[in-house]
Amino acid sequence: MNGVCNVQPSRFIRTTSPEHKRAVDQFWRTIESKGHIRLGKYKGWYSVVDEAFYSAHQVEPDPGNPANMRAVETGSAVEEYTEDNYMFNLNAMKGKVREWLLSSPTTVYPSVYRHQVLSFLDDADLPDLSVSRLRSSLAWGIPVPTNENHTIYVWMDALVNYLTALGYPDQLTGTLDTHVIGKDILKFHAVYWPAFLLAAGLNPPRRILVHGHWTVAGAKMSKSVGNVVDPLVEADDVGSDLLRFYLLKEARLGSDADFSHKRRDAAISELANNFGNLLSRSTGKRVNPTNTYPPLADVKLTQREQHVADVINNTQRRVQELYASGDVGLGIEEILHCLREGNKYFQEMEPWKLAKLKDDAAAQHRRLACLYTTYELLRVVSLLLCPVTPAISAACLDKLAVAPSNGSAFCQSLAFSYNKGGHALKPGAITLIQRR
RNA sequence: GGCGGCGUAGCUCAGCUGGUCAGAGCGGGGAUCUCAUAAGUCCCAGGUCGGAGGUUCGAGUCCUCCCGCCGCCA
């Protein structure tokens, strides 16, 4: 999946790796030694028919026989079940977790989820959390370091991943910055995980970024319904760049998005028409016979060019903000707006007409200014789209014959006229994006 | 049952602390340039801003109630 979608994790941790086991082991010892975890009794309900455990509020008295209990969801008979479990005292950490949440308006972003978490913490009494299972019923996890008859419950084990990545329990190589999660695992990340960290004397993450889910025709995807969209098939169909573009453009934090091929293809065509086609029409032989990126020094910029420059600079500033806050879809809308301005400008300048006035020096100056300005716009847009459509961005920059800057120079390179031009474009016509 | 949120042009949605807020994009309809991937550009949506009251000189924008969705919790 990562390979097909062109995603390279800087570090991928398996929970079976020795480093991870060492981290979990130490994490548990720390919390337990500080008195946050104690051996207790887990009380619940078990249905033999459903082969499932239920908590107290998932069961109800059987109307036919009120002495017995049944599962609310399935109506199956359940029996009480108790097991020795290690329990984490969530109540004790409630105040500190709340303090962390309130320390910044974006600890949990967007605010819908922040409110959910805060209201959850408002409950007077939070139940203790069961953080282990008997080894006899759960043999494959990491054992409780201080009691080999117990296994650390999987999600606690899994959360410690984030610390393993920072080298825990050795000197940490950084801080927990942003956890990007789906809304289904909000409570684990925004309540339990910070509680564990604070219990261990560590800092919670700077921010938890929560996204919604994809639906199909308004319905959840599920195997039984058979409406599951396979990202591998999709990537094979339109390519990973355009799949990423569509998904990132349409998804909005705080709400679900609906997947459809119609919308997907519309999004792709929109990008092809406004971005790909702008590159083609501005690098064609008729408007740019010498196939060069005009030198800034030879170009006279008028108010019209200055307006485009302002659009470019505003766009890159806005997009940086929106990417940073996690609102990638809104950032992409800004980029599309910028491209529309570019097409509008190109249309107004009519460089194809100017090109025919070979003996008119003023016309040629205007044509070069138009090309330079359009290329700058395309260059900046390519850079801004790098995280979304890396291959397409690279192809556009390649055609414009400019190399992307790295490090701190990258942000500077997002400004209009950072590139001084005066070099040849890569020869040959280009179809950047195939429209659908 | 408790608490959040949502309900704005066919679709997806912007509209922060009340007075150019009645908008954007897409789709659809019309016109037009011809450089380009038949792409681009321009014009067209008269929508009771879910409903009813209230506060105000003035309310999608604040308050109350109601209707319809959805989320979290119980």
XYZ file of N, CA, C and O (backbone and C1' of nucleotides) in Angstrom, chain A residues 57 115-116 120 123 187 263 270 272-274 276-277 280-281 286-287 340 343-344 346-347 350 352-353 356 430-433 435, chain B residues 2-5 10-15 24-27 32-43 70-74:
341
model
N -23.026 -1.446 30.136
C -24.103 -0.732 29.467
C -24.470 -1.327 28.118
O -25.280 -0.773 27.390
N -14.296 19.134 21.637
C -15.474 19.198 22.499
C -15.886 17.820 22.993
O -16.260 17.646 24.146
N -15.783 16.855 22.105
C -16.140 15.494 22.513
C -15.256 15.012 23.642
O -15.724 14.420 24.614
N -16.301 14.271 27.528
C -16.043 12.953 28.111
C -15.350 13.086 29.461
O -15.662 12.382 30.417
N -17.389 13.923 32.808
C -18.039 12.917 33.653
C -17.329 12.818 34.995
O -16.106 12.744 35.055
N -10.702 8.436 21.381
C -10.592 8.341 22.839
C -9.255 7.740 23.268
O -8.652 8.178 24.245
N -17.097 11.976 -8.973
C -16.428 13.110 -8.325
C -14.916 13.005 -8.501
O -14.231 14.008 -8.679
N -10.479 18.630 -13.495
C -10.299 20.019 -13.083
C -8.812 20.362 -12.987
O -8.372 21.415 -13.437
N -6.349 18.695 -14.472
C -5.760 18.588 -15.811
C -6.026 19.862 -16.608
O -5.133 20.398 -17.260
N -7.246 20.362 -16.540
C -7.622 21.547 -17.323
C -6.937 22.813 -16.827
O -6.510 23.651 -17.620
N -6.854 22.965 -15.533
C -6.336 24.220 -14.997
C -4.815 24.226 -14.804
O -4.189 25.276 -14.891
N -2.400 21.184 -15.820
C -1.713 20.532 -16.936
C -1.827 21.339 -18.219
O -0.842 21.570 -18.920
N -3.031 21.803 -18.482
C -3.243 22.537 -19.732
C -2.583 23.909 -19.728
O -2.151 24.398 -20.762
N 0.880 23.274 -20.774
C 0.953 22.994 -22.216
C 0.789 24.257 -23.049
O 1.568 24.526 -23.960
N -0.235 25.047 -22.708
C -0.528 26.199 -23.569
C 0.531 27.285 -23.425
O 0.719 28.097 -24.333
N 4.108 27.976 -30.466
C 3.549 29.217 -31.009
C 3.746 30.399 -30.072
O 3.988 31.519 -30.513
N 3.601 30.185 -28.773
C 3.745 31.314 -27.855
C 5.176 31.457 -27.347
O 5.578 32.519 -26.888
N -6.665 29.247 -11.590
C -7.700 29.932 -12.375
C -7.263 31.365 -12.672
O -7.469 31.876 -13.777
N -4.793 31.210 -15.528
C -5.433 31.045 -16.838
C -6.098 32.328 -17.305
O -6.070 32.685 -18.474
N -6.706 33.008 -16.344
C -7.377 34.272 -16.658
C -6.361 35.292 -17.194
O -6.586 35.942 -18.207
N -3.383 34.670 -18.479
C -2.844 34.206 -19.766
C -3.809 34.545 -20.896
O -3.413 34.982 -21.975
N -5.093 34.338 -20.605
C -6.140 34.636 -21.586
C -6.156 36.113 -21.944
O -6.243 36.494 -23.103
N -3.122 37.272 -24.109
C -3.129 36.760 -25.492
C -1.736 36.682 -26.106
O -1.476 37.266 -27.162
N -0.382 34.501 -27.763
C -0.363 33.920 -29.114
C -0.520 34.987 -30.191
O -0.028 34.837 -31.289
N -1.211 36.068 -29.817
C -1.324 37.178 -30.765
C -0.044 38.010 -30.760
O 0.431 38.456 -31.812
N 2.846 36.935 -32.898
C 2.813 37.181 -34.344
C 3.342 38.566 -34.708
O 3.669 38.825 -35.864
N 4.325 18.480 -23.723
C 4.088 17.671 -22.540
C 2.591 17.594 -22.217
O 1.862 18.574 -22.336
N 2.154 16.393 -21.896
C 0.823 16.214 -21.329
C 1.038 15.854 -19.858
O 1.395 14.727 -19.532
N 0.857 16.840 -18.998
C 1.181 16.647 -17.587
C 0.196 15.696 -16.914
O 0.585 14.805 -16.166
N -1.081 15.930 -17.164
C -2.135 15.134 -16.527
C -3.146 14.733 -17.582
O -3.675 15.585 -18.305
N -6.603 14.016 -18.743
C -7.945 14.260 -18.209
C -8.812 13.025 -18.388
O -8.540 12.186 -19.236
P -32.740 15.211 28.090
O -31.210 15.118 28.468
C -30.775 15.390 29.798
C -29.264 15.387 29.847
C -28.592 16.306 28.843
O -28.513 17.639 29.317
C -27.584 14.184 28.724
P -28.607 18.850 28.260
O -27.183 18.816 27.537
C -26.005 19.133 28.269
C -24.780 18.798 27.452
C -24.695 19.447 26.075
O -24.271 20.797 26.108
C -24.146 17.181 25.872
P -24.654 21.753 24.879
O -23.885 21.114 23.617
C -22.468 21.088 23.595
C -21.910 20.564 22.307
C -22.326 21.207 20.980
O -21.848 22.509 20.806
C -21.851 18.904 20.702
P -22.615 23.511 19.793
O -22.542 22.732 18.398
C -21.302 22.591 17.724
C -21.459 21.660 16.547
C -22.421 22.107 15.452
O -21.838 23.078 14.603
C -22.779 19.829 15.911
P -31.319 24.535 -5.753
O -30.986 23.272 -6.663
C -31.757 22.079 -6.552
C -30.945 20.932 -7.100
C -29.687 20.637 -6.286
O -29.972 19.669 -5.283
C -29.100 20.945 -8.554
P -29.104 19.652 -3.952
O -27.684 19.180 -4.468
C -27.441 17.800 -4.779
C -25.973 17.607 -5.056
C -25.052 18.027 -3.916
O -24.878 16.975 -2.989
C -24.304 19.007 -5.938
P -24.651 17.354 -1.441
O -23.162 17.935 -1.440
C -22.061 17.071 -1.715
C -20.776 17.857 -1.635
C -20.614 18.716 -0.388
O -20.155 17.965 0.719
C -20.018 19.965 -2.308
P -20.525 18.463 2.207
O -20.636 20.032 2.063
C -20.088 20.887 3.039
C -19.269 21.959 2.344
C -19.157 23.282 3.094
O -18.104 23.241 4.036
C -19.673 23.696 0.814
P -18.178 24.194 5.344
O -17.337 25.491 4.923
C -17.816 26.318 3.908
C -16.880 27.462 3.674
C -17.003 28.564 4.723
O -16.017 28.386 5.720
C -17.417 29.468 2.575
P -16.238 29.049 7.184
O -16.654 30.541 6.856
C -17.529 31.211 7.725
C -17.952 32.516 7.104
C -19.137 33.155 7.821
O -18.707 33.922 8.926
C -19.647 32.963 5.545
P -19.897 34.125 -6.395
O -18.865 33.006 -5.930
C -17.563 33.389 -5.498
C -16.760 32.157 -5.177
C -16.848 31.046 -6.211
O -15.952 31.265 -7.292
C -17.183 30.123 -4.066
P -16.293 30.648 -8.754
O -16.017 29.097 -8.550
C -14.692 28.632 -8.281
C -14.739 27.167 -7.969
C -15.508 26.323 -8.974
O -14.723 25.992 -10.108
C -16.219 25.763 -6.806
P -15.440 25.794 -11.537
O -16.189 24.387 -11.363
C -15.456 23.210 -11.018
C -16.416 22.097 -10.686
C -17.498 21.846 -11.732
O -17.028 21.053 -12.809
C -18.478 21.926 -9.597
P -17.603 21.334 -14.300
O -19.114 20.855 -14.190
C -19.405 19.467 -13.993
C -20.887 19.294 -13.772
C -21.791 19.888 -14.846
O -21.929 19.014 -15.953
C -22.594 20.523 -12.728
P -20.678 33.619 -30.424
O -19.254 33.917 -29.770
C -18.799 35.267 -29.620
C -17.485 35.282 -28.878
C -16.359 34.468 -29.510
O -15.695 35.178 -30.542
C -16.473 33.972 -27.216
P -14.777 34.326 -31.617
O -13.357 34.256 -30.900
C -12.676 35.463 -30.553
C -11.483 35.162 -29.701
C -10.447 34.234 -30.333
O -9.564 34.944 -31.185
C -10.857 33.570 -28.101
P -9.109 34.339 -32.574
O -8.331 33.045 -32.130
C -7.171 33.139 -31.303
C -6.804 31.742 -30.876
C -6.301 30.888 -32.054
O -4.887 30.940 -31.925
C -8.020 29.756 -30.770
P -3.870 29.927 -32.646
O -3.106 29.401 -31.339
C -1.694 29.518 -31.237
C -1.275 29.182 -29.843
C -1.789 27.847 -29.338
O -0.948 26.812 -29.801
C -2.022 29.509 -27.658
P -1.545 25.408 -30.165
O -1.877 24.769 -28.737
C -0.829 24.376 -27.856
C -1.434 23.957 -26.544
C -2.453 22.831 -26.685
O -1.802 21.591 -26.508
C -3.362 24.623 -25.410
P -2.338 20.272 -27.248
O -3.309 19.621 -26.176
C -4.192 18.558 -26.545
C -5.110 18.281 -25.393
C -5.908 19.494 -24.928
O -7.244 19.463 -25.459
C -5.058 18.189 -23.126
P -8.050 18.815 -26.468
O -9.516 19.034 -25.844
C -9.811 20.237 -25.144
C -11.148 20.715 -25.607
C -12.328 19.816 -25.275
O -13.016 20.379 -24.207
C -12.433 20.707 -27.488
P -13.162 19.633 -22.829
O -11.958 20.179 -21.949
C -11.927 21.521 -21.574
C -10.503 21.894 -21.229
C -10.336 23.333 -20.792
O -10.546 23.459 -19.409
C -8.824 22.874 -22.512
P -11.459 24.621 -18.867
O -10.712 25.924 -19.400
C -9.376 26.170 -19.015
C -8.942 27.503 -19.566
C -9.862 28.659 -19.224
O -9.535 29.199 -17.954
C -9.413 28.688 -21.538
P -10.632 29.878 -17.060
O -11.037 31.154 -17.905
C -10.123 32.236 -18.051
C -10.752 33.308 -18.912
C -12.134 33.758 -18.473
O -12.061 34.730 -17.452
C -12.157 33.323 -20.790
P -13.258 34.838 -16.431
O -14.431 35.478 -17.286
C -14.302 36.789 -17.801
C -15.520 37.128 -18.626
C -16.851 36.883 -17.936
O -17.212 37.961 -17.090
C -16.917 35.973 -20.106
P -18.140 37.664 -15.848
O -19.578 37.436 -16.483
C -20.280 38.519 -17.074
C -21.578 38.030 -17.656
C -22.461 37.247 -16.697
O -23.235 38.102 -15.876
C -22.327 36.100 -18.746
P -29.402 10.080 10.869
O -27.922 10.351 11.401
C -26.898 10.648 10.473
C -25.819 11.463 11.128
C -25.292 10.931 12.445
O -24.404 9.835 12.273
C -25.575 13.263 12.596
P -24.189 8.865 13.530
O -23.187 9.710 14.426
C -21.923 10.089 13.905
C -21.201 10.954 14.902
C -21.080 10.372 16.300
O -20.006 9.453 16.391
C -21.795 12.611 16.459
P -20.142 8.243 17.414
O -19.843 8.948 18.813
C -18.553 9.495 19.076
C -18.600 10.299 20.348
C -19.086 9.567 21.583
O -18.076 8.774 22.184
C -20.195 11.631 21.441
P -18.504 7.425 22.878
O -19.270 7.938 24.172
C -18.580 8.644 25.187
C -19.557 9.235 26.174
C -20.432 8.249 26.939
O -19.748 7.654 28.027
C -21.763 10.021 26.162
P -20.205 6.216 28.507
O -21.692 6.439 29.051
C -21.927 7.117 30.282
C -23.399 7.268 30.515
C -24.167 5.973 30.725
O -24.044 5.506 32.061
C -25.350 7.371 29.246
